[in-house]
Amino acid sequence: MDSVIESAWKYLITHFSDFQLACIGSFLLHESVFFLSGLPFIYLERAGWLSKYKIQAKNNTSEAQEKCISRLLLYHFCVNLPVMLVSYPVFSFMGMRSSLPLPSWKVVSTQIFFYFIIEDFIFYWGHRVLHTKWLYKHVHSVHHEYATPFGLTSEYAHPAEILFLGFATIVGPAITGPHLITLWLWMVVRVLETVEAHCGYHFPWSISNFLPLYGGADFHDYHHRLLYTKSGNYSSTFVYMDWIFGTDKGYRKLKAVKSIEDEINAKQM
C-alpha cells in the first residue's frame, strides 16, 4: 500500500510544481471533498430519506439551498482561491515540503491530532468573540442565516469569517512545518468533520456515539437553533472547551431532560 501511495506521489511531484500542488492542488482537493461530502445531505433533506435521524423537523427550501451553493461558489473562487494563491510564500516559510520520502503514519497522525487541539482552542475563543453583539450583527450572522443547518452551510460565512477559519486551521501546520501530504490529509479530515457537524442528522453510526469528547451534529445543531446570546456550544470539534468554561450548560440540561423523557416513555411502552 505504501509503495502505491509513494508511486502516486512521485508522479505528482514529477509533473507539477510545489506551487501548483500547494495552491491549485489544495483548492481542487478541498472543493472535491467539500461538495462530495456535503451535497448528499441536500438530497436526503429534499427526498425525506432517513428523516427519523434528522435533528430538526424543519426543512430548508430549495431556494435556500440553492442560495447557499451559489454563494459558496462565489466565496470559494473569489476569496478562498486567491488567498491560497498569495499565501504560497507562507507555506514555504513554514517549512512545508513535498519531496520523498513521505512521513510515517505515526508522524502524520500525531501532527493531525496536534492540529485538531490547536484549531479547537483558537476556534473556540474566536467563535465566542464572533458572538459578541457587533461582530455577530455584521459578520457571524451570515453563517447563522441557516437555523436548520445542512452539510454545505459549514462554510457559508462572511468573507471575514472565512479568513478567520483559515487562520485557525493553518496555525498548527505553521508550527510543525508539515509535509504537503500531511497538510492535505488534515484538510480532508477537517472538511469532513465540519460538514458532519452541520449535516443536521444524528445517525447511530455518528462519531459522537463512539468518541465521548467529540461534538458532532447534535452538539452543533443546538448552537444554530438558539438565539446568539444564549447559544453556547462554541467548540469546533471536541467539547471539552465548552465543558471547562461552562458554555454548554443549556445543551447538557436539555440532554438530561430528554434522557428522562425517553426513560419514562420506555417504561410506559
CSV table of C-alpha atoms in Angstrom, one decimal:
chain,number,residue,atom,x,y,z
A,1,MET,CA,0.0,0.0,0.0
A,2,ASP,CA,2.8,2.4,0.9
A,3,SER,CA,4.6,1.7,-2.4
A,4,VAL,CA,1.4,2.6,-4.3
A,5,ILE,CA,1.0,5.9,-2.4
A,6,GLU,CA,4.6,6.7,-2.9
A,7,SER,CA,4.4,6.0,-6.7
A,8,ALA,CA,1.3,8.2,-7.0
A,9,TRP,CA,3.1,10.9,-5.0
A,10,LYS,CA,6.2,10.6,-7.2
A,11,TYR,CA,4.0,11.1,-10.2
A,12,LEU,CA,2.6,14.3,-8.7
A,13,ILE,CA,5.8,15.9,-7.7
A,14,THR,CA,7.4,15.0,-11.1
A,15,HIS,CA,4.6,16.5,-13.2
A,16,PHE,CA,3.6,19.5,-11.0
A,17,SER,CA,5.5,22.3,-9.2
A,18,ASP,CA,5.3,22.9,-5.5
A,19,PHE,CA,3.2,26.0,-6.2
A,20,GLN,CA,0.7,24.1,-8.3
A,21,LEU,CA,0.4,21.3,-5.7
A,22,ALA,CA,0.2,23.5,-2.7
A,23,CYS,CA,-2.2,26.1,-4.1
A,24,ILE,CA,-4.2,24.7,-7.1
A,25,GLY,CA,-4.0,21.1,-5.8
A,26,SER,CA,-5.1,22.1,-2.4
A,27,PHE,CA,-8.0,24.1,-3.7
A,28,LEU,CA,-9.2,21.3,-6.0
A,29,LEU,CA,-8.9,18.7,-3.2
A,30,HIS,CA,-10.9,21.0,-0.9
A,31,GLU,CA,-13.7,21.6,-3.4
A,32,SER,CA,-13.9,17.9,-4.2
A,33,VAL,CA,-14.1,16.7,-0.6
A,34,PHE,CA,-16.4,19.5,0.5
A,35,PHE,CA,-19.0,19.2,-2.2
A,36,LEU,CA,-19.0,15.4,-2.5
A,37,SER,CA,-19.5,15.1,1.3
A,38,GLY,CA,-22.0,18.0,1.6
A,39,LEU,CA,-24.3,17.6,-1.4
A,40,PRO,CA,-25.8,14.2,-0.3
A,41,PHE,CA,-27.4,15.9,2.7
A,42,ILE,CA,-29.3,18.3,0.5
A,43,TYR,CA,-30.8,15.3,-1.4
A,44,LEU,CA,-31.5,13.5,1.9
A,45,GLU,CA,-33.5,16.5,3.1
A,46,ARG,CA,-35.4,17.0,-0.2
A,47,ALA,CA,-36.3,13.3,-0.5
A,48,GLY,CA,-37.1,12.9,3.2
A,49,TRP,CA,-34.9,9.9,3.4
A,50,LEU,CA,-33.6,8.8,6.9
A,51,SER,CA,-35.9,11.5,8.3
A,52,LYS,CA,-36.0,9.7,11.7
A,53,TYR,CA,-32.4,10.6,12.2
A,54,LYS,CA,-33.0,14.3,11.3
A,55,ILE,CA,-32.3,16.5,14.4
A,56,GLN,CA,-34.8,19.2,13.5
A,57,ALA,CA,-38.2,18.6,11.8
A,58,LYS,CA,-38.0,21.8,9.8
A,59,ASN,CA,-36.6,21.6,6.3
A,60,ASN,CA,-34.8,24.2,4.2
A,61,THR,CA,-36.5,25.3,1.0
A,62,SER,CA,-34.9,24.5,-2.4
A,63,GLU,CA,-34.3,28.2,-2.9
A,64,ALA,CA,-32.4,28.5,0.4
A,65,GLN,CA,-30.2,25.5,-0.5
A,66,GLU,CA,-29.5,26.9,-4.0
A,67,LYS,CA,-28.6,30.3,-2.5
A,68,CYS,CA,-26.1,28.6,-0.2
A,69,ILE,CA,-24.5,26.7,-3.1
A,70,SER,CA,-24.2,29.8,-5.3
A,71,ARG,CA,-22.8,31.9,-2.5
A,72,LEU,CA,-20.3,29.2,-1.6
A,73,LEU,CA,-19.0,29.0,-5.2
A,74,LEU,CA,-18.7,32.8,-5.3
A,75,TYR,CA,-16.7,32.9,-2.0
A,76,HIS,CA,-14.6,29.9,-2.8
A,77,PHE,CA,-13.4,31.3,-6.2
A,78,CYS,CA,-13.3,34.9,-5.1
A,79,VAL,CA,-11.9,34.5,-1.6
A,80,ASN,CA,-10.5,31.1,-0.9
A,81,LEU,CA,-8.7,30.6,-4.2
A,82,PRO,CA,-6.9,34.0,-4.3
A,83,VAL,CA,-5.9,33.6,-0.6
A,84,MET,CA,-4.4,30.2,-1.4
A,85,LEU,CA,-2.5,31.6,-4.4
A,86,VAL,CA,-1.0,34.6,-2.5
A,87,SER,CA,-0.2,32.5,0.6
A,88,TYR,CA,2.3,30.2,-1.1
A,89,PRO,CA,5.3,32.1,0.4
A,90,VAL,CA,3.7,31.5,3.8
A,91,PHE,CA,3.5,27.7,3.1
A,92,SER,CA,7.2,27.8,2.0
A,93,PHE,CA,8.2,29.9,5.0
A,94,MET,CA,6.6,27.5,7.5
A,95,GLY,CA,8.7,24.6,6.2
A,96,MET,CA,6.2,22.7,4.0
A,97,ARG,CA,7.8,20.2,1.7
A,98,SER,CA,6.5,17.8,-0.9
A,99,SER,CA,9.6,15.6,-1.6
A,100,LEU,CA,10.1,12.0,-0.9
A,101,PRO,CA,10.3,10.1,1.4
A,102,LEU,CA,6.7,10.5,2.7
A,103,PRO,CA,6.3,10.9,6.5
A,104,SER,CA,5.4,7.8,8.5
A,105,TRP,CA,1.7,7.3,9.5
A,106,LYS,CA,2.8,7.8,13.1
A,107,VAL,CA,4.2,11.3,12.3
A,108,VAL,CA,1.1,12.2,10.2
A,109,SER,CA,-1.4,11.1,12.8
A,110,THR,CA,0.4,12.8,15.7
A,111,GLN,CA,0.6,16.0,13.8
A,112,ILE,CA,-3.0,16.0,12.7
A,113,PHE,CA,-4.1,15.3,16.3
A,114,PHE,CA,-2.0,18.3,17.4
A,115,TYR,CA,-3.6,20.4,14.7
A,116,PHE,CA,-7.1,19.5,16.0
A,117,ILE,CA,-6.1,20.6,19.5
A,118,ILE,CA,-4.7,23.9,18.3
A,119,GLU,CA,-7.6,24.6,15.9
A,120,ASP,CA,-10.1,23.8,18.6
A,121,PHE,CA,-8.6,26.2,21.1
A,122,ILE,CA,-8.4,29.1,18.6
A,123,PHE,CA,-11.8,28.4,17.1
A,124,TYR,CA,-13.5,28.3,20.5
A,125,TRP,CA,-12.3,31.7,21.6
A,126,GLY,CA,-12.7,33.3,18.1
A,127,HIS,CA,-16.2,31.9,17.9
A,128,ARG,CA,-17.1,33.3,21.3
A,129,VAL,CA,-15.9,36.7,20.1
A,130,LEU,CA,-17.9,36.4,16.9
A,131,HIS,CA,-21.0,36.0,19.2
A,132,THR,CA,-20.5,39.5,20.7
A,133,LYS,CA,-23.2,41.9,19.6
A,134,TRP,CA,-21.4,43.9,16.9
A,135,LEU,CA,-19.4,41.1,15.3
A,136,TYR,CA,-22.5,38.9,15.3
A,137,LYS,CA,-24.6,41.5,13.6
A,138,HIS,CA,-22.0,42.5,11.0
A,139,VAL,CA,-20.1,39.2,10.4
A,140,HIS,CA,-21.3,36.0,12.1
A,141,SER,CA,-25.0,36.5,11.4
A,142,VAL,CA,-24.3,35.4,7.8
A,143,HIS,CA,-23.4,31.9,9.0
A,144,HIS,CA,-26.5,31.8,11.2
A,145,GLU,CA,-28.9,32.6,8.4
A,146,TYR,CA,-29.5,28.8,8.4
A,147,ALA,CA,-31.0,27.9,11.8
A,148,THR,CA,-31.5,24.4,10.3
A,149,PRO,CA,-28.0,23.6,9.0
A,150,PHE,CA,-27.1,21.1,6.3
A,151,GLY,CA,-23.7,20.0,5.3
A,152,LEU,CA,-22.8,22.8,2.9
A,153,THR,CA,-23.7,25.5,5.4
A,154,SER,CA,-20.5,24.7,7.3
A,155,GLU,CA,-18.6,27.1,5.0
A,156,TYR,CA,-21.4,29.5,4.4
A,157,ALA,CA,-20.0,32.6,6.1
A,158,HIS,CA,-18.9,36.2,5.8
A,159,PRO,CA,-15.6,36.6,3.9
A,160,ALA,CA,-14.0,38.0,7.1
A,161,GLU,CA,-15.1,34.8,9.0
A,162,ILE,CA,-13.7,32.7,6.2
A,163,LEU,CA,-10.3,34.3,6.7
A,164,PHE,CA,-10.5,33.7,10.4
A,165,LEU,CA,-11.4,30.0,9.9
A,166,GLY,CA,-8.5,29.7,7.5
A,167,PHE,CA,-6.2,31.2,10.1
A,168,ALA,CA,-7.4,28.8,12.8
A,169,THR,CA,-6.8,25.8,10.5
A,170,ILE,CA,-3.3,26.8,9.4
A,171,VAL,CA,-1.8,27.7,12.8
A,172,GLY,CA,-1.0,24.1,13.7
A,173,PRO,CA,0.7,23.3,10.4
A,174,ALA,CA,2.6,26.6,10.6
A,175,ILE,CA,4.1,25.4,13.9
A,176,THR,CA,5.2,22.0,12.7
A,177,GLY,CA,6.1,22.7,9.1
A,178,PRO,CA,4.4,19.6,7.6
A,179,HIS,CA,4.8,17.6,4.5
A,180,LEU,CA,2.2,18.5,1.9
A,181,ILE,CA,0.5,15.1,2.1
A,182,THR,CA,0.0,15.8,5.9
A,183,LEU,CA,-1.5,19.2,5.1
A,184,TRP,CA,-3.8,17.6,2.6
A,185,LEU,CA,-4.9,14.9,5.0
A,186,TRP,CA,-5.5,17.5,7.7
A,187,MET,CA,-7.6,19.5,5.3
A,188,VAL,CA,-9.6,16.4,4.3
A,189,VAL,CA,-10.5,15.3,7.8
A,190,ARG,CA,-11.2,18.9,8.9
A,191,VAL,CA,-13.6,19.4,6.0
A,192,LEU,CA,-15.3,16.1,6.7
A,193,GLU,CA,-15.6,16.9,10.4
A,194,THR,CA,-17.2,20.4,9.8
A,195,VAL,CA,-19.6,19.0,7.2
A,196,GLU,CA,-20.7,16.3,9.6
A,197,ALA,CA,-21.1,18.8,12.4
A,198,HIS,CA,-23.5,20.8,10.2
A,199,CYS,CA,-25.3,17.9,8.4
A,200,GLY,CA,-28.4,18.1,10.5
A,201,TYR,CA,-28.6,14.4,11.2
A,202,HIS,CA,-27.6,12.2,14.1
A,203,PHE,CA,-27.1,8.7,13.0
A,204,PRO,CA,-26.4,5.5,15.0
A,205,TRP,CA,-23.0,5.5,13.3
A,206,SER,CA,-22.2,9.1,14.1
A,207,ILE,CA,-18.7,9.6,15.5
A,208,SER,CA,-20.1,11.3,18.6
A,209,ASN,CA,-21.7,8.0,19.7
A,210,PHE,CA,-18.3,6.4,20.0
A,211,LEU,CA,-16.0,9.3,21.0
A,212,PRO,CA,-17.2,11.0,24.2
A,213,LEU,CA,-15.3,14.3,23.6
A,214,TYR,CA,-16.4,14.6,20.0
A,215,GLY,CA,-19.2,17.2,19.4
A,216,GLY,CA,-20.7,16.2,16.1
A,217,ALA,CA,-24.0,17.3,14.5
A,218,ASP,CA,-26.3,17.1,17.6
A,219,PHE,CA,-23.9,19.3,19.6
A,220,HIS,CA,-23.5,21.9,16.9
A,221,ASP,CA,-27.1,21.9,15.8
A,222,TYR,CA,-28.1,23.1,19.2
A,223,HIS,CA,-25.8,26.1,18.7
A,224,HIS,CA,-27.6,27.0,15.4
A,225,ARG,CA,-31.2,26.8,16.6
A,226,LEU,CA,-30.9,29.2,19.5
A,227,LEU,CA,-30.6,33.0,19.8
A,228,TYR,CA,-27.0,34.2,19.5
A,229,THR,CA,-26.8,35.4,23.1
A,230,LYS,CA,-27.9,32.1,24.5
A,231,SER,CA,-26.5,29.5,22.2
A,232,GLY,CA,-23.2,28.2,23.7
A,233,ASN,CA,-21.6,25.1,22.2
A,234,TYR,CA,-18.8,27.2,20.6
A,235,SER,CA,-16.3,24.4,20.1
A,236,SER,CA,-15.1,23.3,16.7
A,237,THR,CA,-14.5,19.5,17.0
A,238,PHE,CA,-14.2,18.5,20.7
A,239,VAL,CA,-16.5,19.6,23.5
A,240,TYR,CA,-14.0,20.0,26.4
A,241,MET,CA,-13.6,23.8,26.0
A,242,ASP,CA,-17.3,24.3,26.4
A,243,TRP,CA,-17.4,22.0,29.4
A,244,ILE,CA,-14.4,23.7,31.1
A,245,PHE,CA,-15.9,27.2,30.6
A,246,GLY,CA,-19.5,26.3,31.2
A,247,THR,CA,-20.8,27.3,27.8
A,248,ASP,CA,-22.6,24.0,27.2
A,249,LYS,CA,-24.8,24.1,30.3
A,250,GLY,CA,-28.0,24.7,28.3
A,251,TYR,CA,-27.2,21.8,26.0
A,252,ARG,CA,-26.4,19.4,28.8
A,253,LYS,CA,-29.5,20.4,30.6
A,254,LEU,CA,-31.6,19.7,27.5
A,255,LYS,CA,-29.9,16.3,27.0
A,256,ALA,CA,-30.6,15.4,30.6
A,257,VAL,CA,-34.3,16.3,30.3
A,258,LYS,CA,-34.6,14.4,27.0
A,259,SER,CA,-32.9,11.3,28.7
A,260,ILE,CA,-35.5,11.4,31.5
A,261,GLU,CA,-38.4,11.7,29.0
A,262,ASP,CA,-37.0,8.7,27.0
A,263,GLU,CA,-36.8,6.6,30.1
A,264,ILE,CA,-40.4,7.4,31.1
A,265,ASN,CA,-41.6,6.7,27.5
A,266,ALA,CA,-39.8,3.4,27.5
A,267,LYS,CA,-41.4,2.3,30.8
A,268,GLN,CA,-44.9,3.2,29.5
A,269,MET,CA,-44.5,1.0,26.5
